[in-house]
Coordinates of C-alpha atoms and ligand atoms in Angstrom, one line a residue:
T261 CA 0.0 0.0 0.0
E262 CA 1.0 3.6 -0.7
T263 CA 2.6 5.5 2.2
S264 CA 3.9 8.5 0.3
Y265 CA 1.7 11.4 -0.8
L266 CA 2.2 14.6 -2.6
V267 CA -0.8 17.0 -2.6
G268 CA -1.3 20.6 -3.6
L269 CA -3.8 23.4 -2.9
I270 CA -4.4 25.4 -6.1
G271 CA -5.9 28.9 -6.0
T272 CA -5.2 32.6 -5.5
G273 CA -4.0 33.8 -2.1
V274 CA -3.8 30.3 -0.7
R275 CA -0.6 30.7 1.3
P276 CA -2.3 31.5 4.6
S277 CA -4.5 28.4 4.4
L278 CA -4.6 26.1 7.4
T279 CA -5.5 23.1 5.2
P280 CA -1.9 22.1 4.4
A281 CA -1.0 21.9 8.1
M282 CA -4.1 19.9 8.9
H283 CA -3.3 17.3 6.2
M284 CA 0.4 17.0 6.9
T285 CA 0.0 16.7 10.7
E286 CA -2.7 14.0 10.3
G287 CA -0.5 12.2 7.7
R288 CA 2.4 12.2 10.1
A289 CA 0.2 10.9 12.9
L290 CA -0.8 8.0 10.6
G291 CA 2.8 7.2 9.7
L292 CA 2.6 8.5 6.2
D293 CA 5.1 10.5 4.3
Y294 CA 2.5 13.2 3.4
V295 CA 3.5 16.4 1.7
Y296 CA 0.9 19.1 1.1
R297 CA 1.9 22.4 -0.5
P298 CA 0.0 25.5 -1.5
I299 CA 0.3 26.4 -5.2
D300 CA -0.5 30.1 -5.3
L301 CA -1.5 31.1 -8.8
T302 CA -1.0 34.8 -8.1
A303 CA 2.6 34.2 -6.8
A304 CA 3.3 31.9 -9.7
G305 CA 2.0 34.4 -12.2
V306 CA -0.4 31.9 -13.7
S307 CA -3.9 33.0 -14.7
P308 CA -6.7 31.0 -13.0
D309 CA -8.1 30.3 -16.5
R310 CA -5.1 28.1 -17.0
I311 CA -6.3 25.6 -14.3
G312 CA -6.4 22.9 -16.9
D313 CA -2.7 23.3 -17.6
V314 CA -1.9 23.5 -13.9
L315 CA -3.8 20.2 -13.3
S316 CA -1.8 18.5 -16.0
W317 CA 1.5 19.9 -14.7
A318 CA 0.6 18.7 -11.2
R319 CA -0.2 15.2 -12.5
T320 CA 3.0 15.1 -14.6
L321 CA 5.1 16.2 -11.7
G322 CA 3.8 13.4 -9.5
F323 CA 1.1 14.9 -7.4
D324 CA -1.4 12.3 -6.2
A325 CA -4.2 14.9 -5.8
V326 CA -5.0 18.6 -5.4
N327 CA -7.5 20.7 -3.6
V328 CA -8.8 23.5 -5.7
T329 CA -10.1 26.7 -4.3
H330 CA -11.1 30.3 -5.2
P331 CA -11.4 31.2 -8.1
C332 CA -11.2 27.8 -9.8
K333 CA -13.8 25.6 -8.2
Q334 CA -16.2 25.9 -11.2
I335 CA -13.9 26.3 -14.2
V336 CA -11.9 23.2 -13.1
M337 CA -14.9 21.1 -14.0
D338 CA -14.2 21.6 -17.7
H339 CA -10.9 19.9 -17.3
L340 CA -11.8 16.6 -15.5
D341 CA -12.4 13.1 -16.8
D342 CA -15.2 12.5 -14.3
V343 CA -17.0 14.3 -11.5
E344 CA -18.6 12.5 -8.6
E345 CA -22.3 12.9 -8.4
V346 CA -22.6 15.3 -5.4
A347 CA -20.0 17.6 -6.9
A348 CA -21.6 17.4 -10.3
T349 CA -25.0 18.3 -8.9
L350 CA -23.5 21.2 -7.0
G351 CA -21.5 22.4 -10.0
A352 CA -18.3 22.9 -8.1
V353 CA -15.2 20.8 -7.4
N354 CA -12.6 21.4 -4.6
T355 CA -10.8 18.0 -4.7
V356 CA -9.2 16.3 -7.7
L357 CA -7.7 12.8 -7.5
F358 CA -5.2 11.9 -10.2
T359 CA -6.0 8.2 -10.7
D360 CA -5.3 5.5 -13.3
D361 CA -8.8 6.2 -14.6
G362 CA -8.1 9.9 -15.1
D363 CA -8.7 13.1 -13.1
I364 CA -11.7 12.8 -10.9
G365 CA -13.5 15.7 -9.2
Y366 CA -15.2 15.8 -5.8
N367 CA -16.6 18.4 -3.5
T368 CA -15.7 18.1 0.2
D369 CA -16.9 21.6 1.1
T370 CA -20.5 20.4 0.8
T371 CA -19.8 17.0 2.4
G372 CA -17.7 18.6 5.0
F373 CA -20.4 21.1 6.0
A374 CA -22.8 18.2 6.3
H375 CA -20.5 16.1 8.4
G376 CA -19.6 19.0 10.7
F377 CA -23.3 19.9 11.0
T378 CA -24.4 16.4 11.9
E379 CA -21.6 16.1 14.5
G380 CA -22.0 19.6 16.0
L381 CA -25.8 20.1 15.9
P382 CA -27.1 16.6 15.8
D383 CA -30.6 17.6 17.1
A384 CA -31.1 20.6 14.8
D385 CA -34.6 20.9 13.5
L386 CA -34.4 21.2 9.7
A387 CA -38.1 22.0 9.1
D388 CA -37.5 25.7 8.1
V389 CA -34.0 26.9 7.5
V390 CA -32.7 30.3 6.4
L391 CA -29.4 30.6 4.6
V392 CA -27.8 34.1 4.7
G393 CA -25.2 34.4 2.0
A394 CA -25.6 33.0 -1.5
G395 CA -21.9 33.0 -2.6
G396 CA -19.7 30.0 -3.3
A397 CA -19.7 28.8 0.3
G398 CA -23.4 29.4 0.7
T399 CA -24.0 27.2 -2.4
A400 CA -22.1 24.3 -0.9
V401 CA -24.0 24.8 2.4
A402 CA -27.4 25.0 0.7
D403 CA -26.9 21.7 -1.1
A404 CA -25.7 20.1 2.1
L405 CA -28.8 21.3 4.0
L406 CA -31.0 19.9 1.4
R407 CA -29.2 16.5 1.4
L408 CA -29.5 16.5 5.2
G409 CA -33.3 16.8 4.9
A410 CA -34.1 20.5 5.2
A411 CA -37.9 20.6 4.4
H412 CA -38.0 24.3 3.5
L413 CA -34.9 26.5 2.7
T414 CA -35.0 30.2 2.2
V415 CA -31.9 31.9 0.6
V416 CA -31.2 35.5 1.6
D417 CA -28.5 37.7 0.3
L418 CA -27.9 41.5 0.1
D419 CA -27.7 40.8 -3.6
V420 CA -31.3 39.6 -4.1
D421 CA -30.6 38.5 -7.7
R422 CA -27.9 36.2 -6.4
A423 CA -30.3 34.8 -3.8
G424 CA -32.9 34.2 -6.5
A425 CA -30.4 32.6 -8.9
L426 CA -29.2 30.2 -6.2
A427 CA -32.7 29.3 -5.1
H428 CA -33.6 28.7 -8.8
D429 CA -30.6 26.4 -9.3
L430 CA -31.3 24.5 -6.1
A431 CA -35.0 24.0 -7.1
T432 CA -33.8 22.6 -10.4
R433 CA -31.5 20.2 -8.6
H434 CA -33.9 19.2 -5.9
P435 CA -37.3 19.5 -7.6
L436 CA -39.3 17.9 -4.7
L437 CA -38.1 20.3 -2.0
R438 CA -39.4 23.7 -1.0
I439 CA -36.8 26.4 -1.8
D440 CA -37.4 30.1 -1.8
A441 CA -35.4 33.3 -2.1
A442 CA -36.1 36.4 -0.2
A443 CA -34.9 40.0 0.0
F444 CA -32.6 40.8 2.9
D445 CA -35.2 43.1 4.5
K446 CA -37.6 40.2 4.9
L447 CA -35.4 38.6 7.6
P448 CA -37.4 40.2 10.5
A449 CA -40.4 38.3 9.1
L450 CA -38.6 35.1 8.2
L451 CA -36.5 34.3 11.2
P452 CA -39.3 34.2 13.7
E453 CA -40.9 31.5 11.6
S454 CA -37.6 29.5 11.2
T455 CA -36.0 26.7 13.1
G456 CA -32.4 27.5 12.2
V457 CA -30.2 29.9 10.3
V458 CA -26.8 29.4 8.6
H459 CA -24.6 32.4 8.1
A460 CA -22.4 32.3 5.0
T461 CA -21.3 35.8 4.3
P462 CA -17.8 37.2 5.3
T463 CA -19.4 39.3 8.1
G464 CA -17.6 38.7 11.4
M465 CA -14.1 38.4 9.9
S466 CA -11.8 41.1 11.0
E467 CA -12.0 42.8 7.5
H468 CA -15.8 42.7 7.8
P469 CA -16.7 43.3 11.4
G470 CA -20.1 42.9 13.0
I471 CA -23.1 40.7 12.5
A472 CA -24.8 40.4 9.1
F473 CA -28.4 40.8 10.4
D474 CA -30.2 42.2 13.5
A475 CA -29.1 40.2 16.5
S476 CA -32.4 40.9 18.2
L477 CA -33.9 38.3 15.8
L478 CA -31.9 35.6 17.6
R479 CA -33.7 33.5 20.1
R480 CA -33.5 30.2 22.1
D481 CA -35.5 28.2 19.5
L482 CA -33.4 29.2 16.5
W483 CA -30.1 27.2 16.1
V484 CA -27.3 29.2 14.5
A485 CA -24.5 27.9 12.3
D486 CA -21.7 30.3 11.2
I487 CA -19.3 29.3 8.5
V488 CA -16.8 32.1 9.3
Y489 CA -13.9 30.5 11.1
R490 CA -11.5 33.4 11.5
P491 CA -12.3 34.1 14.3
L492 CA -14.0 30.9 15.4
D493 CA -16.1 32.7 17.9
T494 CA -17.8 35.4 15.9
P495 CA -20.0 38.2 17.2
L496 CA -23.0 36.3 15.7
L497 CA -22.2 33.2 17.7
Q498 CA -21.7 35.2 20.8
A499 CA -25.1 36.9 20.4
A500 CA -26.7 33.6 19.6
R501 CA -25.3 32.0 22.8
A502 CA -26.5 35.0 24.8
A503 CA -29.9 34.4 23.4
G504 CA -29.7 30.8 24.6
A505 CA -29.5 29.3 21.1
A506 CA -27.6 26.2 20.0
T507 CA -24.6 27.1 17.9
L508 CA -22.1 25.7 15.4
D509 CA -18.9 27.4 14.5
G510 CA -17.2 27.5 11.1
G511 CA -14.3 25.3 12.3
H512 CA -16.5 22.2 11.8
M513 CA -16.8 22.8 8.0
A514 CA -13.1 23.8 7.8
V515 CA -12.0 20.6 9.5
Y516 CA -14.4 18.2 7.8
Q517 CA -13.6 19.5 4.3
A518 CA -10.0 18.4 5.1
V519 CA -11.1 15.1 6.8
D520 CA -13.2 14.2 3.7
A521 CA -10.4 15.2 1.3
F522 CA -7.8 13.2 3.3
A523 CA -10.0 10.1 3.2
L524 CA -10.5 10.4 -0.6
I525 CA -6.8 10.9 -1.2
T526 CA -5.4 8.2 1.0
G527 CA -8.3 5.7 1.3
L528 CA -7.6 5.9 5.0
R529 CA -10.0 7.1 7.7
P530 CA -8.3 10.1 9.4
D531 CA -8.9 10.8 13.1
A532 CA -11.5 13.6 12.9
D533 CA -11.2 14.4 16.6
R534 CA -7.4 14.7 16.4
M535 CA -7.7 16.9 13.3
T536 CA -10.2 19.1 15.1
R537 CA -8.0 19.4 18.2
H538 CA -5.0 20.3 15.9
F539 CA -7.1 22.9 13.9
R540 CA -8.3 24.6 17.1
Q541 CA -4.7 25.1 18.1
L542 CA -3.6 26.7 14.8
Ligands
NAD604 P1 -18.7 35.1 -1.7 O1 -18.1 36.5 -1.8 O2 -18.7 34.2 -2.8 O3 -20.2 35.3 -1.1 C1 -20.6 36.1 -0.1 C2 -22.0 36.5 -0.3 O4 -22.5 37.1 0.9 C3 -22.3 37.4 -1.4 O5 -23.3 36.9 -2.3 C4 -22.7 38.7 -0.8 O6 -23.6 39.5 -1.5 C5 -23.3 38.3 0.5 N1 -23.2 39.2 1.6 C6 -22.2 39.9 2.0 N2 -22.5 40.6 3.1 C7 -23.8 40.3 3.4 C8 -24.7 40.7 4.4 N3 -24.3 41.6 5.4 N4 -25.9 40.2 4.4 C9 -26.3 39.4 3.4 N5 -25.5 39.0 2.4 C10 -24.3 39.4 2.4 O7 -17.9 34.4 -0.4 P2 -17.8 32.9 -0.1 O8 -16.7 32.3 -0.9 O9 -19.2 32.3 -0.2 O10 -17.4 32.9 1.4 C11 -18.1 33.5 2.4 C12 -17.5 33.3 3.7 O11 -17.5 31.9 4.1 C13 -16.0 33.6 3.7 O12 -15.7 34.9 4.1 C14 -15.4 32.6 4.7 O13 -15.3 33.2 6.0 C15 -16.4 31.6 4.9 N6 -16.0 30.2 4.4 C16 -15.9 29.3 5.4 C17 -15.5 28.0 5.0 C18 -15.3 27.0 6.1 O14 -14.8 25.9 5.8 N7 -15.8 27.2 7.3 C19 -15.3 27.7 3.7 C20 -15.5 28.7 2.7 C21 -15.9 29.9 3.1

């Protein structure tokens, strides 16, 4: 069996990512010779639209797999031999395995959100969920929520066209489920009727301080999941706890996207608790 792995992370601005450290530390713990390097397209002077070339270079140079991130998760799909069903449905790939059968795409953002959610909020009522933020991360989260059994999902974004487009795509992919879009100013009417809310905008990061919506809408019966993970304890989560709500921080998604990618790459089951403890020390 294979014990040596070479893996890359392709995207722009990927150098500060915590994902390489997570993979390499877990690889070492499992006795593997596991090297994971960021491949920063900006630093390399390579335009993201050359992702197809970058994949073929990586394969030729002996990489076993790569993670792919902003801004290549969608365009990479045109350069693969096959895409696993969940990723194909979502229309985005963040993990590519270079196999004897070709280059195969997967999406562990969406599976990672689902695994982290199931672990961290196992009793969450999914009857009526609001998603705030319809960008790339919000799309992966929305698909995960629907796979987990959300009965009614409402997508909200400051950009109402973006919310509408995502809701429309989701409804096409999941024709039997109830999926709506709503304008941002409808949140005061929506949240009192909801069982949970997932926040997927950059608000709460140091460059985007604050809370994306009115914290007085938080209450004990409304679980709150944030996907921001820098910081882990966001103002939104602090306000949700103060309101007595069950909460889930963005570290769960960040760790489980790596757990799921590591499992795909090595065929081994990584120790998710160990990876979580390590991530929370980074
Ligand atoms: P993006 O720019 O693609 O999308 C963000 C969306 O939020 C946009 O549609 C924007 O219009 C909307 N928005 C911004 N401020 C808003 C507000 N106050 N109210 C309502 N909508 C608002 O970004 P993305 O790639 O989807 O990432 C969003 C955030 O998710 C990142 O900043 C990052 O912190 C987090 N993220 C976490 C993980 C994880 O593993 N935990 C993974 C990916 C992204």
